Short mmCIF file of C-alpha atoms (C1' of nucleotides) in Angstrom, two decimals:
data_model
loop_
_atom_site.label_atom_id
_atom_site.label_comp_id
_atom_site.label_asym_id
_atom_site.label_seq_id
_atom_site.Cartn_x
_atom_site.Cartn_y
_atom_site.Cartn_z
CA MET A 1 -11.04 -15.54 12.50
CA LEU A 2 -13.93 -18.50 12.33
CA ASP A 3 -15.04 -19.96 9.39
CA LEU A 4 -18.30 -17.40 7.48
CA ALA A 5 -20.05 -20.19 6.79
CA PHE A 6 -19.82 -20.83 10.41
CA ILE A 7 -21.04 -18.25 11.94
CA ARG A 8 -24.33 -17.89 9.26
CA SER A 9 -25.10 -21.19 9.95
CA HIS A 10 -24.49 -20.97 14.13
CA PRO A 11 -24.80 -17.30 14.78
CA ASP A 12 -26.50 -18.16 18.19
CA VAL A 13 -22.50 -20.12 18.97
CA VAL A 14 -20.91 -17.26 18.35
CA LYS A 15 -22.67 -14.68 20.10
CA GLU A 16 -22.94 -17.23 22.88
CA ALA A 17 -18.97 -17.64 22.40
CA ALA A 18 -18.87 -13.06 22.54
CA ARG A 19 -21.07 -13.63 25.57
CA LEU A 20 -18.31 -15.49 27.26
CA LYS A 21 -15.45 -14.19 25.93
CA TYR A 22 -16.93 -10.23 27.14
CA ASN A 23 -16.35 -9.54 23.43
CA ASP A 24 -18.99 -6.98 21.99
CA ILE A 25 -18.70 -8.36 17.84
CA ASP A 26 -22.24 -7.44 16.40
CA ILE A 27 -22.98 -10.58 14.60
CA ASP A 28 -26.09 -9.79 13.59
CA TYR A 29 -24.37 -6.73 11.76
CA LEU A 30 -22.31 -8.67 10.84
CA LEU A 31 -24.72 -10.93 9.38
CA GLU A 32 -26.13 -8.04 7.16
CA VAL A 33 -23.17 -6.75 5.91
CA ASP A 34 -22.34 -10.07 4.93
CA ARG A 35 -25.69 -10.37 2.97
CA LYS A 36 -25.40 -7.04 1.30
CA VAL A 37 -22.36 -8.54 0.16
CA THR A 38 -23.01 -11.76 -1.26
CA SER A 39 -26.01 -10.38 -3.10
CA LEU A 40 -24.15 -7.23 -4.35
CA GLN A 41 -21.16 -9.30 -5.70
CA ARG A 42 -23.60 -11.53 -7.54
CA GLU A 43 -24.41 -8.28 -9.59
CA VAL A 44 -21.03 -7.60 -10.34
CA GLU A 45 -20.03 -11.03 -11.42
CA GLU A 46 -23.39 -11.34 -14.00
CA ALA A 47 -22.41 -8.38 -15.33
CA ARG A 48 -19.12 -9.67 -15.53
CA ALA A 49 -19.87 -13.16 -17.31
CA GLN A 50 -21.76 -10.60 -20.14
CA GLN A 51 -18.63 -8.55 -20.63
CA ASN A 52 -16.50 -11.79 -20.90
CA GLN A 53 -19.03 -12.61 -23.70
CA ILE A 54 -18.96 -9.76 -25.63
CA SER A 55 -15.00 -9.55 -25.57
CA LYS A 56 -15.06 -13.13 -26.84
CA GLN A 57 -17.83 -12.22 -29.97
CA ILE A 58 -15.56 -8.69 -30.72
CA ALA A 59 -12.66 -10.92 -30.67
CA LYS A 60 -14.78 -13.17 -33.60
CA VAL A 61 -16.71 -10.82 -35.29
CA GLY A 62 -13.61 -9.73 -38.01
CA LYS A 63 -14.79 -7.17 -41.32
CA ASP A 64 -18.79 -6.06 -39.93
CA LYS A 65 -17.85 -2.71 -38.63
CA GLU A 66 -21.32 -1.69 -38.05
CA LEU A 67 -21.84 -5.15 -35.69
CA ARG A 68 -18.08 -4.63 -34.07
CA GLU A 69 -19.08 -0.30 -33.21
CA LYS A 70 -22.70 -2.15 -31.59
CA LEU A 71 -20.49 -5.00 -29.79
CA ILE A 72 -17.99 -1.99 -28.23
CA ALA A 73 -20.38 0.51 -27.25
CA GLU A 74 -23.02 -2.82 -25.44
CA GLY A 75 -18.97 -3.72 -23.89
CA LYS A 76 -18.24 -0.17 -22.66
CA GLN A 77 -21.70 0.49 -20.64
CA LEU A 78 -21.37 -3.01 -18.92
CA ALA A 79 -17.75 -1.65 -18.47
CA GLU A 80 -19.37 1.53 -16.64
CA GLN A 81 -22.28 -0.40 -14.68
CA ILE A 82 -19.69 -2.44 -13.37
CA LYS A 83 -16.93 0.35 -12.12
CA SER A 84 -20.14 1.97 -10.61
CA MET A 85 -20.66 -0.93 -8.91
CA GLU A 86 -17.27 -1.69 -7.48
CA PRO A 87 -16.42 0.47 -5.26
CA MET A 88 -19.12 -0.67 -3.09
CA LEU A 89 -18.30 -3.65 -2.88
CA ILE A 90 -14.77 -3.54 -1.91
CA ALA A 91 -15.87 -1.57 1.10
CA LEU A 92 -18.48 -3.74 2.04
CA LEU A 93 -16.07 -6.98 1.51
CA GLU A 94 -13.21 -4.47 3.82
CA GLU A 95 -15.59 -3.87 6.49
CA ARG A 96 -16.58 -7.52 6.76
CA GLN A 97 -13.64 -8.27 7.00
CA GLN A 98 -12.10 -6.00 9.32
CA LEU A 99 -15.54 -7.43 11.69
CA LEU A 100 -13.94 -11.16 10.42
CA TYR A 101 -10.73 -10.19 12.17
CA LEU A 102 -12.86 -8.93 15.76
CA VAL A 103 -15.23 -12.34 15.74
CA PRO A 104 -13.63 -14.81 18.80
CA ASN A 105 -13.05 -18.33 18.93
CA ILE A 106 -15.23 -20.84 20.57
CA PRO A 107 -14.50 -21.45 23.70
CA ASP A 108 -14.00 -25.20 24.64
CA PRO A 109 -16.77 -26.44 26.91
CA SER A 110 -14.20 -27.66 29.53
CA ALA A 111 -13.25 -23.94 30.01
CA PRO A 112 -14.19 -22.48 32.76
CA ILE A 113 -16.32 -19.79 33.21
CA GLY A 114 -15.85 -16.37 34.27
CA LYS A 115 -14.45 -12.69 33.70
CA ASP A 116 -10.94 -12.50 34.64
CA GLU A 117 -7.69 -13.92 36.23
CA ASN A 118 -9.74 -13.96 39.77
CA ASP A 119 -11.43 -16.79 37.90
CA ASN A 120 -9.25 -19.34 36.56
CA VAL A 121 -9.21 -22.54 38.30
CA PRO A 122 -6.46 -24.09 39.90
CA VAL A 123 -5.85 -27.42 38.39
CA LYS A 124 -2.57 -28.77 39.52
CA TYR A 125 0.29 -27.63 42.24
CA TRP A 126 3.53 -28.76 42.44
CA GLY A 127 6.63 -28.31 44.94
CA LYS A 128 7.02 -27.22 48.40
CA ILE A 129 6.24 -23.21 49.32
CA PRO A 130 9.75 -22.65 50.75
CA THR A 131 9.59 -20.87 53.89
CA PHE A 132 12.56 -19.59 55.38
CA ASP A 133 14.36 -19.22 58.57
CA PHE A 134 15.39 -15.79 57.88
CA GLU A 135 13.50 -12.81 56.27
CA PRO A 136 13.46 -13.06 52.54
CA ARG A 137 14.24 -10.52 50.59
CA ASP A 138 12.54 -9.38 47.60
CA LEU A 139 13.30 -9.24 43.91
CA TYR A 140 14.84 -6.01 43.69
CA THR A 141 16.77 -6.45 46.53
CA ILE A 142 18.51 -9.62 45.27
CA MET A 143 19.47 -8.02 42.41
CA GLN A 144 20.41 -4.72 44.41
CA ASN A 145 22.38 -6.58 46.39
CA LEU A 146 24.37 -9.06 44.08
CA ASP A 147 24.88 -5.49 41.63
CA MET A 148 22.93 -7.49 38.97
CA VAL A 149 20.35 -4.38 37.80
CA ASP A 150 20.52 -1.33 36.87
CA ILE A 151 17.62 0.98 36.84
CA GLU A 152 18.34 3.99 36.70
CA ARG A 153 20.78 3.69 33.86
CA GLY A 154 17.83 1.29 31.55
CA VAL A 155 15.67 4.49 32.22
CA LYS A 156 18.26 6.66 31.30
CA VAL A 157 18.45 4.56 27.81
CA ALA A 158 15.39 4.00 26.83
CA GLY A 159 12.67 5.03 29.05
CA ALA A 160 10.46 3.52 31.82
CA ARG A 161 10.31 -0.05 32.62
CA SER A 162 13.50 -0.53 31.20
CA TYR A 163 16.44 -2.06 32.68
CA ILE A 164 19.85 -3.59 32.33
CA LEU A 165 21.02 -6.52 33.54
CA LYS A 166 24.89 -6.78 34.48
CA ASN A 167 26.82 -9.23 35.77
CA ASP A 168 25.60 -12.72 36.49
CA ALA A 169 21.86 -12.01 36.28
CA ALA A 170 22.88 -10.80 31.84
CA ARG A 171 24.90 -14.55 32.47
CA LEU A 172 21.52 -16.20 34.27
CA GLU A 173 19.62 -14.84 31.05
CA LEU A 174 22.02 -16.25 28.66
CA ALA A 175 21.88 -19.56 30.54
CA LEU A 176 17.80 -19.62 31.03
CA MET A 177 17.77 -19.35 26.96
CA ASN A 178 20.42 -22.12 26.70
CA PHE A 179 18.80 -24.34 29.07
CA ALA A 180 15.59 -24.47 27.56
CA PHE A 181 16.57 -23.73 23.95
CA ASP A 182 18.91 -27.70 24.60
CA ARG A 183 15.85 -28.74 26.66
CA VAL A 184 13.06 -28.47 24.64
CA ALA A 185 15.20 -29.00 21.11
CA ARG A 186 15.92 -32.61 22.40
CA LYS A 187 12.26 -33.65 22.42
CA GLY A 188 12.29 -33.23 19.07
CA TYR A 189 11.33 -29.36 18.62
CA THR A 190 13.23 -27.50 15.39
CA PRO A 191 15.27 -24.90 17.35
CA LEU A 192 14.43 -21.00 15.65
CA ILE A 193 15.45 -18.35 16.32
CA VAL A 194 12.84 -15.50 14.27
CA PRO A 195 13.13 -12.50 13.58
CA ALA A 196 12.34 -9.24 15.83
CA MET A 197 10.88 -7.06 13.75
CA ALA A 198 7.58 -8.39 11.16
CA ARG A 199 5.42 -7.03 8.63
CA GLU A 200 1.32 -6.57 9.37
CA PHE A 201 0.31 -9.30 8.16
CA CYS A 202 1.91 -11.76 10.82
CA PHE A 203 0.24 -10.29 13.54
CA ILE A 204 -3.31 -9.86 11.39
CA GLY A 205 -2.09 -14.09 11.98
CA ASN A 206 -1.61 -14.56 15.04
CA GLY A 207 -4.41 -12.11 16.02
CA GLN A 208 -2.23 -9.18 17.76
CA PHE A 209 -4.15 -6.79 15.25
CA PRO A 210 -6.39 -5.37 14.77
CA LYS A 211 -7.07 -5.51 18.58
CA GLY A 212 -3.54 -5.39 20.35
CA ARG A 213 -2.37 -2.54 18.02
CA ASP A 214 -1.48 -0.20 20.90
CA GLN A 215 0.63 -2.81 22.85
CA VAL A 216 2.99 -3.05 19.46
CA TYR A 217 5.97 -0.96 18.90
CA ALA A 218 5.47 0.34 14.87
CA ILE A 219 8.86 0.95 13.58
CA GLU A 220 8.77 4.37 11.57
CA ASN A 221 9.33 4.94 7.87
CA ASP A 222 9.28 0.74 6.92
CA ASP A 223 6.23 -1.03 6.95
CA THR A 224 7.32 -3.28 10.15
CA PHE A 225 6.37 -3.71 14.33
CA LEU A 226 7.86 -5.22 17.00
CA VAL A 227 6.89 -8.69 18.21
CA GLY A 228 5.62 -9.24 21.26
CA THR A 229 6.25 -13.22 20.95
CA ALA A 230 8.37 -15.13 18.26
CA GLU A 231 4.67 -16.96 17.93
CA VAL A 232 4.12 -14.03 15.86
CA SER A 233 7.34 -14.64 12.90
CA ILE A 234 6.36 -18.40 13.20
CA THR A 235 2.86 -17.39 11.97
CA GLY A 236 3.90 -15.50 9.34
CA MET A 237 6.79 -17.66 8.21
CA PHE A 238 4.29 -20.29 6.71
CA LYS A 239 1.09 -17.84 5.13
CA ASP A 240 -0.34 -18.51 2.68
CA GLU A 241 1.57 -22.59 2.63
CA ILE A 242 -0.27 -25.46 1.59
CA LEU A 243 1.39 -28.05 4.21
CA LYS A 244 2.02 -31.50 3.62
CA VAL A 245 0.12 -34.23 6.21
CA ASP A 246 3.39 -35.94 6.04
CA ASP A 247 5.82 -32.93 7.44
CA LEU A 248 2.98 -32.36 10.22
CA PRO A 249 2.96 -31.99 13.16
CA LEU A 250 5.85 -28.81 12.85
CA ARG A 251 6.87 -28.35 16.29
CA PHE A 252 9.85 -25.60 16.93
CA VAL A 253 11.64 -24.17 20.34
CA ALA A 254 12.63 -20.29 18.93
CA PHE A 255 14.46 -17.53 21.08
CA CYS A 256 13.25 -13.95 19.85
CA PRO A 257 13.95 -10.89 21.58
CA CYS A 258 10.15 -9.46 22.88
CA PHE A 259 8.76 -5.72 22.55
CA ARG A 260 5.80 -4.71 24.62
CA ARG A 261 4.37 -1.48 24.93
CA GLU A 262 2.57 -2.55 28.23
CA ALA A 263 -0.18 0.59 27.11
CA GLY A 264 -2.31 1.02 30.10
CA THR A 265 -0.14 -0.67 32.74
CA TYR A 266 0.82 2.35 34.43
CA GLY A 267 1.33 1.74 37.97
CA LYS A 268 1.16 -1.92 37.62
CA ASP A 269 4.11 -4.04 38.54
CA THR A 270 6.44 -1.20 38.53
CA ARG A 271 8.72 -2.09 40.27
CA GLY A 272 11.80 -4.04 39.28
CA VAL A 273 11.65 -5.83 36.26
CA PHE A 274 8.25 -8.19 36.57
CA ARG A 275 6.70 -6.34 33.79
CA ILE A 276 8.91 -4.10 31.20
CA HIS A 277 9.10 -3.04 27.44
CA GLN A 278 11.83 -5.70 26.48
CA PHE A 279 12.22 -9.46 27.26
CA ASN A 280 14.59 -12.73 25.48
CA LYS A 281 12.08 -15.89 25.44
CA VAL A 282 12.10 -19.20 24.81
CA GLU A 283 8.56 -19.78 22.65
CA GLN A 284 6.97 -23.46 21.81
CA TYR A 285 4.88 -23.94 18.55
CA ILE A 286 3.08 -26.40 17.17
CA ILE A 287 1.24 -26.84 13.67
CA CYS A 288 -0.94 -29.53 13.91
CA ARG A 289 -3.50 -31.40 11.76
CA ALA A 290 -7.19 -29.92 12.33
CA ASP A 291 -8.09 -32.61 15.06
CA HIS A 292 -9.57 -31.52 17.83
CA GLU A 293 -8.21 -34.90 19.57
CA GLU A 294 -4.71 -34.06 18.23
CA SER A 295 -4.64 -30.59 19.66
CA VAL A 296 -5.44 -31.41 23.30
CA LEU A 297 -3.15 -33.96 23.17
CA TRP A 298 -0.27 -31.41 22.08
CA HIS A 299 -1.89 -29.03 24.26
CA GLU A 300 -1.07 -31.57 27.54
CA ALA A 301 2.40 -31.84 25.68
CA LEU A 302 3.28 -28.44 25.77
CA LEU A 303 2.64 -27.80 28.95
CA ALA A 304 4.45 -31.20 30.20
CA ASN A 305 7.54 -29.57 28.75
CA SER A 306 6.84 -25.99 30.58
CA GLU A 307 6.16 -28.06 33.53
CA GLU A 308 9.77 -29.94 33.26
CA LEU A 309 11.51 -26.75 33.05
CA VAL A 310 9.98 -25.22 35.58
CA GLN A 311 10.54 -28.71 37.89
CA ALA A 312 13.90 -28.66 36.61
CA LEU A 313 14.88 -25.30 38.42
CA GLU A 314 13.11 -26.60 41.78
CA LEU A 315 10.34 -23.72 41.24
CA PRO A 316 6.90 -24.72 43.15
CA TYR A 317 3.75 -23.44 40.73
CA ARG A 318 0.55 -24.15 40.13
CA VAL A 319 -1.33 -24.34 36.75
CA VAL A 320 -4.39 -22.89 36.28
CA ASN A 321 -6.75 -23.46 33.73
CA VAL A 322 -7.61 -20.19 32.03
CA CYS A 323 -11.66 -18.35 32.11
CA THR A 324 -13.02 -17.61 29.48
CA GLY A 325 -13.60 -13.91 30.09
CA ASP A 326 -9.31 -14.03 30.58
CA MET A 327 -8.05 -15.88 27.39
CA GLY A 328 -8.60 -13.90 24.45
CA ASP A 329 -10.74 -14.20 21.15
CA GLY A 330 -8.47 -16.58 19.36
CA LYS A 331 -8.43 -19.23 22.28
CA VAL A 332 -10.24 -22.92 22.36
CA GLY A 333 -8.10 -22.97 25.41
CA MET A 334 -5.10 -21.87 27.76
CA TYR A 335 -3.98 -22.50 31.03
CA ASP A 336 -1.11 -20.38 32.44
CA LEU A 337 1.49 -21.91 34.68
CA GLU A 338 2.70 -19.57 37.84
CA CYS A 339 5.00 -19.89 39.98
CA TRP A 340 5.09 -19.41 43.26
CA LEU A 341 7.06 -16.04 44.49
CA PRO A 342 7.68 -15.67 48.16
CA SER A 343 7.74 -11.48 47.97
CA GLU A 344 4.42 -11.72 47.45
CA ASN A 345 3.35 -14.61 48.88
CA ARG A 346 1.74 -15.68 46.10
CA TYR A 347 1.43 -17.57 42.49
CA ARG A 348 2.24 -15.38 39.70
CA GLU A 349 1.85 -16.08 35.71
CA THR A 350 5.26 -17.02 34.10
CA HIS A 351 4.29 -19.00 31.10
CA SER A 352 0.71 -19.28 28.56
CA CYS A 353 -0.17 -22.47 27.20
CA SER A 354 -2.76 -21.84 24.13
CA TYR A 355 -4.44 -23.82 21.53
CA PHE A 356 -6.59 -22.15 18.21
CA HIS A 357 -7.39 -25.17 16.59
CA ASP A 358 -7.70 -23.10 13.16
CA TRP A 359 -8.41 -19.11 14.21
CA GLN A 360 -4.95 -18.67 13.37
CA ALA A 361 -4.57 -20.35 10.83
CA ARG A 362 -7.47 -18.90 8.65
CA ARG A 363 -5.79 -15.30 9.77
CA ALA A 364 -2.44 -16.71 8.14
CA ASN A 365 -3.96 -19.13 5.30
CA ILE A 366 -1.81 -21.94 6.70
CA ARG A 367 -2.94 -24.72 5.19
CA TYR A 368 -2.31 -28.61 4.35
CA ARG A 369 -3.35 -31.05 2.13
CA ASP A 370 -4.97 -33.98 3.98
CA GLU A 371 -5.18 -37.54 3.98
CA ASP A 372 -7.74 -37.57 1.12
CA GLY A 373 -6.03 -34.49 -0.61
CA LYS A 374 -8.54 -32.66 0.15
CA VAL A 375 -7.07 -28.94 1.69
CA ARG A 376 -7.99 -27.75 5.43
CA PHE A 377 -6.56 -25.21 7.71
CA VAL A 378 -4.06 -26.47 10.50
CA HIS A 379 -4.08 -26.15 14.35
CA THR A 380 -1.75 -24.08 16.13
CA LEU A 381 -0.58 -23.82 19.38
CA ASN A 382 2.04 -22.52 21.51
CA ASN A 383 3.43 -21.84 25.25
CA THR A 384 6.03 -19.77 26.70
CA ALA A 385 9.31 -22.04 27.76
CA ILE A 386 11.33 -19.79 29.95
CA ALA A 387 11.04 -16.29 29.53
CA SER A 388 13.53 -13.69 31.15
CA PRO A 389 13.35 -11.54 33.26
CA ARG A 390 10.09 -12.58 34.46
CA ILE A 391 11.11 -15.49 35.82
CA MET A 392 13.98 -14.57 37.45
CA LEU A 393 11.90 -13.33 40.20
CA PRO A 394 10.96 -16.76 41.33
CA LEU A 395 14.32 -17.97 40.96
CA LEU A 396 16.55 -15.81 42.45
CA GLU A 397 13.79 -15.31 45.25
CA THR A 398 13.46 -19.24 45.90
CA HIS A 399 16.91 -19.93 46.02
CA GLN A 400 17.92 -16.89 47.77
CA GLN A 401 20.16 -17.80 51.53
CA ALA A 402 20.59 -16.06 54.53
CA ASP A 403 24.20 -14.40 53.12
CA GLY A 404 22.48 -13.00 50.16
CA SER A 405 23.88 -15.61 47.83
CA VAL A 406 21.68 -17.31 45.60
CA LYS A 407 21.59 -21.06 45.54
CA ILE A 408 21.46 -22.18 41.69
CA PRO A 409 19.49 -24.94 40.94
CA ALA A 410 22.08 -27.66 39.79
CA ALA A 411 19.91 -28.23 36.18
CA LEU A 412 20.82 -24.90 35.44
CA ARG A 413 24.86 -24.92 36.48
CA PRO A 414 26.06 -26.51 33.40
CA TYR A 415 24.99 -23.78 31.41
CA LEU A 416 27.23 -20.87 33.94
CA GLY A 417 30.05 -22.75 33.59
CA GLY A 418 29.31 -25.35 36.41
CA GLN A 419 28.97 -21.98 39.39
CA GLU A 420 26.83 -23.62 42.26
CA TYR A 421 26.12 -19.59 43.70
CA PHE A 422 25.64 -16.42 42.78
CA ARG A 423 28.05 -14.21 45.08
CA PRO A 424 28.38 -10.40 44.57
CA HIS A 425 31.04 -10.09 42.28
CA GLU A 426 32.09 -13.71 42.07
CA ILE A 427 32.11 -12.10 38.26
CA GLY A 428 32.19 -9.00 36.88
CA ALA A 429 32.67 -5.73 39.11
CA LYS A 430 31.34 -2.84 40.36
CA VAL A 431 30.04 -0.58 37.78
"C1'" G B 1 22.31 4.61 -0.71
"C1'" G B 2 23.41 4.31 -6.91
"C1'" A B 3 22.42 1.12 -11.84
"C1'" G B 4 20.44 -2.74 -14.62
"C1'" G B 5 17.66 -7.37 -14.43
"C1'" G B 6 13.89 -10.42 -12.37
"C1'" A B 7 9.18 -12.47 -9.98
"C1'" U B 8 4.11 -17.70 -14.54
"C1'" G B 9 0.24 -23.38 -11.69
"C1'" G B 10 4.37 -29.06 -7.07
"C1'" C B 11 9.66 -27.51 -9.76
"C1'" A B 12 11.04 -26.26 -14.22
"C1'" G B 13 10.00 -23.41 -18.49
"C1'" A B 14 6.67 -20.90 -22.48
"C1'" G B 15 3.02 -17.08 -23.51
"C1'" U B 16 4.54 -9.05 -25.62
"C1'" G B 17 -3.27 -6.88 -26.32
"C1'" G B 18 -8.39 -11.28 -28.27
"C1'" U B 19 -9.33 -17.05 -32.68
"C1'" C B 20 -8.44 -23.10 -26.47
"C1'" U B 21 -8.66 -16.51 -21.13
"C1'" A B 22 -1.59 -20.33 -19.44
"C1'" U B 23 1.65 -24.43 -24.38
"C1'" U B 24 5.46 -27.63 -22.89
"C1'" G B 25 8.41 -30.71 -19.84
"C1'" C B 26 9.75 -33.17 -14.66
"C1'" G B 27 6.80 -34.51 -10.17
"C1'" G B 28 2.49 -36.83 -8.56
"C1'" C B 29 -1.78 -39.93 -9.09
"C1'" U B 30 -5.02 -43.69 -11.87
"C1'" G B 31 -4.97 -47.39 -15.61
"C1'" U B 32 -3.60 -51.19 -19.28
"C1'" C B 33 0.23 -54.79 -19.58
"C1'" U B 34 3.56 -57.84 -15.04
"C1'" U B 35 3.87 -62.90 -10.13
"C1'" G B 36 5.52 -58.41 -8.69
"C1'" A B 37 8.09 -53.72 -9.72
"C1'" A B 38 10.17 -51.17 -13.56
"C1'" A B 39 9.73 -49.46 -18.97
"C1'" A B 40 6.37 -48.08 -22.54
"C1'" C B 41 1.65 -46.11 -23.06
"C1'" A B 42 -3.66 -43.26 -21.91
"C1'" G B 43 -6.09 -40.82 -18.71
"C1'" C B 44 -5.55 -37.27 -15.24
"C1'" U B 45 -3.15 -33.79 -12.00
"C1'" G B 46 -3.29 -25.45 -8.65
"C1'" G B 47 -6.48 -22.53 -4.65
"C1'" G B 48 -10.77 -19.33 -3.83
"C1'" U B 49 -16.01 -17.99 -4.21
"C1'" U B 50 -21.01 -19.96 -4.28
"C1'" A B 51 -26.16 -23.96 -2.11
"C1'" A B 52 -23.94 -25.35 -6.81
"C1'" C B 53 -22.20 -24.69 -11.54
"C1'" A B 54 -20.83 -24.84 -18.02
"C1'" G B 55 -20.35 -18.51 -13.80
"C1'" C B 56 -16.98 -15.27 -11.33
"C1'" C B 57 -11.55 -14.18 -8.97
"C1'" C B 58 -5.96 -15.47 -8.64
"C1'" C B 59 0.04 -15.35 -13.88
"C1'" A B 60 4.41 -11.05 -6.24
"C1'" G B 61 0.45 -6.76 -4.10
"C1'" G B 62 -2.28 -2.47 -4.93
"C1'" G B 63 -3.75 1.57 -8.88
"C1'" G B 64 -5.14 3.11 -14.39
"C1'" U B 65 -5.54 2.19 -20.05
"C1'" U B 66 -9.33 -0.77 -23.27
"C1'" C B 67 -14.62 -3.09 -25.19
"C1'" G B 68 -10.65 -6.64 -23.72
"C1'" A B 69 -4.87 -7.14 -19.97
"C1'" A B 70 -0.37 -12.79 -17.93
"C1'" U B 71 1.42 -8.95 -22.01
"C1'" C B 72 0.71 -1.89 -22.34
"C1'" C B 73 1.28 2.84 -18.02
"C1'" C B 74 2.02 3.45 -12.44
"C1'" U B 75 3.23 2.19 -7.39
"C1'" U B 76 5.30 -1.07 -4.02
"C1'" U B 77 7.38 -5.71 -1.80
"C1'" C B 78 10.24 -9.42 -3.08
"C1'" C B 79 14.57 -11.60 -5.05
"C1'" C B 80 19.18 -11.76 -8.61
"C1'" U B 81 23.91 -9.21 -10.55
"C1'" C B 82 27.22 -4.54 -10.11
"C1'" C B 83 29.02 -0.23 -7.31
"C1'" G B 84 29.03 1.78 -2.43
"C1'" C B 85 28.68 1.47 2.86
"C1'" C B 86 28.67 -1.50 7.20
"C1'" A B 87 29.10 -6.12 11.73
#
RNA sequence: GGAGGGAUGGCAGAGUGGUCUAUUGCGGCUGUCUUGAAAACAGCUGGGUUAACAGCCCCAGGGGUUCGAAUCCCUUUCCCUCCGCCA
């Protein structure tokens, strides 16, 4: 959410941002609604001020019955007048609020201008693209050979885009979570395990609602929804709080199961476990002072953290600067980290690193008192640390061996009891 | 799931229909005093709205009664105690 005062004074800047983000919000209409709100609000407030005056007089009047009756009649009339204006005012306020939720943030001038992921600009490449002296298998085949996954029974239990990780894949997922959790926590990020279900305000706060409502599972009979990322829960944690500037920045590394409906993706990435409804993720999240330079600094730091993780997993990757049309309404800037996927002979997204300035903070009303005692909205940022099974695609494909086994990167071995290779049923059994 | 009790400003805690539309204490800030600090004393000390304010709004959220609601009524949420169930 942007500052309404900013939209009023810079409508053209906001319109341009909406254009760059392919967002069809009608700013002129918003401003028209806003004008109606302020004029009606003034009328109501003036009537209320009068009413308050009369109430005070009534309290003081004492014995004079005649005067008392007269004042009560006046008060009654004002009460009715206010009552008649209020429904319209409430409706207008609500309409303005809903429109405000749809106004995108202003992208940073450094963000590439473009429509979709094809316009994202690679800014960094790391690692050597692997070559194989055998015919490399794709993830699904590797997992089948190692008896790591049961798609059919997953679908039987939970429907399309569901899966069951078994044997070494199940162990690998936990190891990956632990690996990322440990490594980021050691940098001073506070480890959290946050709720996977959250109330509506959390989703409005992080920007998932109202626009992305169709991507979220609602829990019947309860006012909660399943989160698609820990970011939702963490934003909700600090709703309506005023933080101390000395406590900033708050840095978190959070584990949480994630749920996504993936509505409208039928036929996309249907094979295997690339695009699924439920997965596990360790997320990085930062709340810092309202300062652009500081936001940018942390944005780079978050990216560097993820790069270190991926480097430790010995996975070639590239970083792309995400273009305006692909980055989402709330974001000022966004990097995607994409790992090389041998089976597709291209890079695919495994991490997403964003900064928001105060766009989320305004929605969730998260503020801090700065050194001068002034209350300001915080800045928020987040980035994936590791998401699985998505990361298994590059991991298992890149490190596969001619004999069908998979070599485990050294950095991950401590989390797998020192194991060096995944081989069929070395641990676990056929089901 | 059942029964009961609660929710007030950073914290504690008064206030059960209007006479200052939030008493007071703690904490915090400033000043006096002091070489400095402590103590003592004095003053200040929530958020929002608005171009701004002496205006208006906020006593968990929403609705109602009333000329007037922190206060009365309904409702939702959350917390606490007890019972039941339970990993």
